[in-house]
GROMACS .gro file of C-alpha atoms in nm:
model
  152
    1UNK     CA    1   7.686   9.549   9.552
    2UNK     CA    2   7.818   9.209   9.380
    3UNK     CA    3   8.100   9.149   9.528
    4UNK     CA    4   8.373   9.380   9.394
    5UNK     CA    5   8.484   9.539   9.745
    6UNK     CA    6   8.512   9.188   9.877
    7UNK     CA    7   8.696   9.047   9.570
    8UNK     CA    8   8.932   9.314   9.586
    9UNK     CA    9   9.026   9.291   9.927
   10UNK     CA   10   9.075   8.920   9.882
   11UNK     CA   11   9.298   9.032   9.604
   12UNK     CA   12   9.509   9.278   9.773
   13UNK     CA   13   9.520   8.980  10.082
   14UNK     CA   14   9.700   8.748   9.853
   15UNK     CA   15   9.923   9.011   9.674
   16UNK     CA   16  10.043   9.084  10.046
   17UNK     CA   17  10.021   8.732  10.128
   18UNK     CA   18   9.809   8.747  10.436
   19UNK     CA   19   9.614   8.435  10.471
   20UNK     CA   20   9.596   8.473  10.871
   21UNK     CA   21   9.299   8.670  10.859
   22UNK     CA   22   8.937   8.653  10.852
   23UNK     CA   23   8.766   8.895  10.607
   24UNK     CA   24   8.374   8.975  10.712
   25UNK     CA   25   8.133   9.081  10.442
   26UNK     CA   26   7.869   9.267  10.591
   27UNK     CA   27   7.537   9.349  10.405
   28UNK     CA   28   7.183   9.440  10.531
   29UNK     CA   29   6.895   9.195  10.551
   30UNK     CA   30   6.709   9.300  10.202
   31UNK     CA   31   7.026   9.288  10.032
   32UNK     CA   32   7.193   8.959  10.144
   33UNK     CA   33   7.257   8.774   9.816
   34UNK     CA   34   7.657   8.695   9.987
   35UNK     CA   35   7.489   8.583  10.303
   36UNK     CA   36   7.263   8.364  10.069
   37UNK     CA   37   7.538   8.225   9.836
   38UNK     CA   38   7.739   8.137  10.130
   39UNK     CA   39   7.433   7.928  10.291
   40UNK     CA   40   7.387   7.742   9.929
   41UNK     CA   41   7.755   7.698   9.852
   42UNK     CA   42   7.698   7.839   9.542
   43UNK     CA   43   7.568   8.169   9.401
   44UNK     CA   44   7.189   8.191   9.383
   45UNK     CA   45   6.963   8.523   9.292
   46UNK     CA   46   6.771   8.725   9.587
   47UNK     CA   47   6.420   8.813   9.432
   48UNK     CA   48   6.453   9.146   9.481
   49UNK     CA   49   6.662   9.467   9.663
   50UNK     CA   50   6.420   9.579   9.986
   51UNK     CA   51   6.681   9.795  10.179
   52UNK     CA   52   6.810  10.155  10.271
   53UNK     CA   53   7.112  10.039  10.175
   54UNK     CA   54   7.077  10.070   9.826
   55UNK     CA   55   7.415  10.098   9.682
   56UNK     CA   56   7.455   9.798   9.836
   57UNK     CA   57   7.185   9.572   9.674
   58UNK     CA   58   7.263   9.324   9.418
   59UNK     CA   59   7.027   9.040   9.321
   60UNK     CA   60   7.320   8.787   9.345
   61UNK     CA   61   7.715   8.818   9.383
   62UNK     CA   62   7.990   8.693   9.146
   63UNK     CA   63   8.100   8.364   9.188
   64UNK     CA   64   8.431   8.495   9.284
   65UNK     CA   65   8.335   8.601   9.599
   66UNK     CA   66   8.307   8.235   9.696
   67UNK     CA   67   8.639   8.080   9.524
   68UNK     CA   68   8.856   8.368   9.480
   69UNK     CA   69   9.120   8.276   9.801
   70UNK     CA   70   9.016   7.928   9.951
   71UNK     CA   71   9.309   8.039  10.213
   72UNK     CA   72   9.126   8.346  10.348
   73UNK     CA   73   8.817   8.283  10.586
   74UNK     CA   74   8.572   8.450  10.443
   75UNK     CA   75   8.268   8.575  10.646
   76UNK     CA   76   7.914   8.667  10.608
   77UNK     CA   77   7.690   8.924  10.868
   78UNK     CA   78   7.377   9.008  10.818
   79UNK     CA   79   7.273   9.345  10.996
   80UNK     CA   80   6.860   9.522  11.004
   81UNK     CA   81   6.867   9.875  10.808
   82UNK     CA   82   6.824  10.016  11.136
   83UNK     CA   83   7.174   9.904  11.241
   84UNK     CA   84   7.309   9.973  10.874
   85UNK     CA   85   7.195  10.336  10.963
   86UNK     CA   86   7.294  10.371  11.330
   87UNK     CA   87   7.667  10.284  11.195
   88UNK     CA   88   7.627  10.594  10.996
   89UNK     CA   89   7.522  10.838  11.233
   90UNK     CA   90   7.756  10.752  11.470
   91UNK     CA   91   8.028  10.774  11.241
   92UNK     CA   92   7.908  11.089  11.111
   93UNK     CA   93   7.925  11.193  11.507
   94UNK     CA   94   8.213  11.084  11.613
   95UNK     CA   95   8.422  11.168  11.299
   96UNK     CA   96   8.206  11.418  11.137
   97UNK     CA   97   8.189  11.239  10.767
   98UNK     CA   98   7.906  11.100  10.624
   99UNK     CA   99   7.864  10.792  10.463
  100UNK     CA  100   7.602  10.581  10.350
  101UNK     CA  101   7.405  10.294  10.471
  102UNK     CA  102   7.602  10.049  10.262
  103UNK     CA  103   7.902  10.154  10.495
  104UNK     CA  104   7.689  10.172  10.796
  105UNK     CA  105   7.629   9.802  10.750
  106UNK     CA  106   8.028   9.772  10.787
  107UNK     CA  107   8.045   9.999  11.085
  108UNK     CA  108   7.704   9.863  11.257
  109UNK     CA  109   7.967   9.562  11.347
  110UNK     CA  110   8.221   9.796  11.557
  111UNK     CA  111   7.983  10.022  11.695
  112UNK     CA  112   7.723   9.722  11.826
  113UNK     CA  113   7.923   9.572  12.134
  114UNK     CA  114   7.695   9.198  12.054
  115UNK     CA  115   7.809   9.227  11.705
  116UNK     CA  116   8.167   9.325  11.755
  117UNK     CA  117   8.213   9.029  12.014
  118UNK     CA  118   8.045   8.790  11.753
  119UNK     CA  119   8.223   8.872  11.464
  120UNK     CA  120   8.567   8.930  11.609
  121UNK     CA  121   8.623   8.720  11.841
  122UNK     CA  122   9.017   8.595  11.903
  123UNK     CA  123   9.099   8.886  11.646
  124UNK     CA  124   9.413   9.108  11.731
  125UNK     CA  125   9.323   9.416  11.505
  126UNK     CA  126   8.982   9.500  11.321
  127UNK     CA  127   8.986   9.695  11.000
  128UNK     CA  128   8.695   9.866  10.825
  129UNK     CA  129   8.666   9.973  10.504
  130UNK     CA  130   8.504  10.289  10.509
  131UNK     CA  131   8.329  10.369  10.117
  132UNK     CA  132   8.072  10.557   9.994
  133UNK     CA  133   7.921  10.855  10.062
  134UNK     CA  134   7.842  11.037   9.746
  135UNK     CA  135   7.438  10.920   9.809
  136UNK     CA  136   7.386  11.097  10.164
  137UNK     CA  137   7.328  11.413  10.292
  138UNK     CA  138   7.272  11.538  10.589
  139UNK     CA  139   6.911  11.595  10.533
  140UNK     CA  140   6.883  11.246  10.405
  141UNK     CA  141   7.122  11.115  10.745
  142UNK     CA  142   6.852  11.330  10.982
  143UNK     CA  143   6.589  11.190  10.794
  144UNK     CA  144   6.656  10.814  10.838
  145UNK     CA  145   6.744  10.908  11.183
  146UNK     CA  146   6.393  11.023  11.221
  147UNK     CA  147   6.272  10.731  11.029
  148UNK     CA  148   6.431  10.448  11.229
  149UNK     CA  149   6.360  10.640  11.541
  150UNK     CA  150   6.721  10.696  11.677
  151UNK     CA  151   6.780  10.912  11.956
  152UNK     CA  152   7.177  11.020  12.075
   0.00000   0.00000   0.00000
């Protein structure tokens, strides 16, 4: 959490100098300090972490995440843990990997037909970063599966 995924892919965006894209930060309600600082225009502090998604959860994000490349949209989304963890089990189905919530977040957005038409809407190709997975197991996976009452 903070920021550093986001900062780098801004990073790499300008190295390659692709400013024609839109780059969606995704994070889960009790761990939206991006979502936050982009409402405020400025970076403010979440009072706490109350997610899954732990690995994700940072109080507030550097201020680079805001300024880093004024010529790259830069998007927030906001998804429940629910979702966060329904991206992971259906990744873990359909490509038999596990990853963690934090990246479940991320892949809520393709796998949710409502979110995927909100968030890329008039986009040619989607890209997700897929991170993280060194905090699940598949105990833990069937668990939160359990927990959030999913059924596939």
């Amino acid at each position: 959490g903070g920021g550093g995924l986001l900062c780098g892919v801004q990073i790499g965006l300008n190295r390659v100098r692709w400013s024609n894209v839109k780059v969606l930060g995704v994070e889960t309600e009790g761990a939206a300090s991006f979502a936050a600082a982009k409402a405020a225009g400025k970076v403010v502090s979440l009072s706490s972490i109350n997610t899954i998604a732990s690995t994700l959860g940072a109080l507030a994000v550097t201020p680079a995440t805001l300024t880093l490349n004024p010529h790259i949209e830069t998007l927030s989304a906001v998804v429940s843990d629910r979702q966060a963890v329904l991206g992971a089990v259906r990744f873990a189905e359909e490509f038999r990997q596990l990853v963690e919530p934090a990246c479940g977040a991320a892949l809520s957005v393709v796998y949710d037909e409502e979110l995927l038409k909100k968030h890329t809407e008039g986009c040619r190709n989607v890209v997700v970063i897929v991170c993280g997975g060194s905090a699940v197991s598949m105990e833990l996976l069937l668990q939160w599966k359990r927990d959030f009452k999913i059924d596939q």
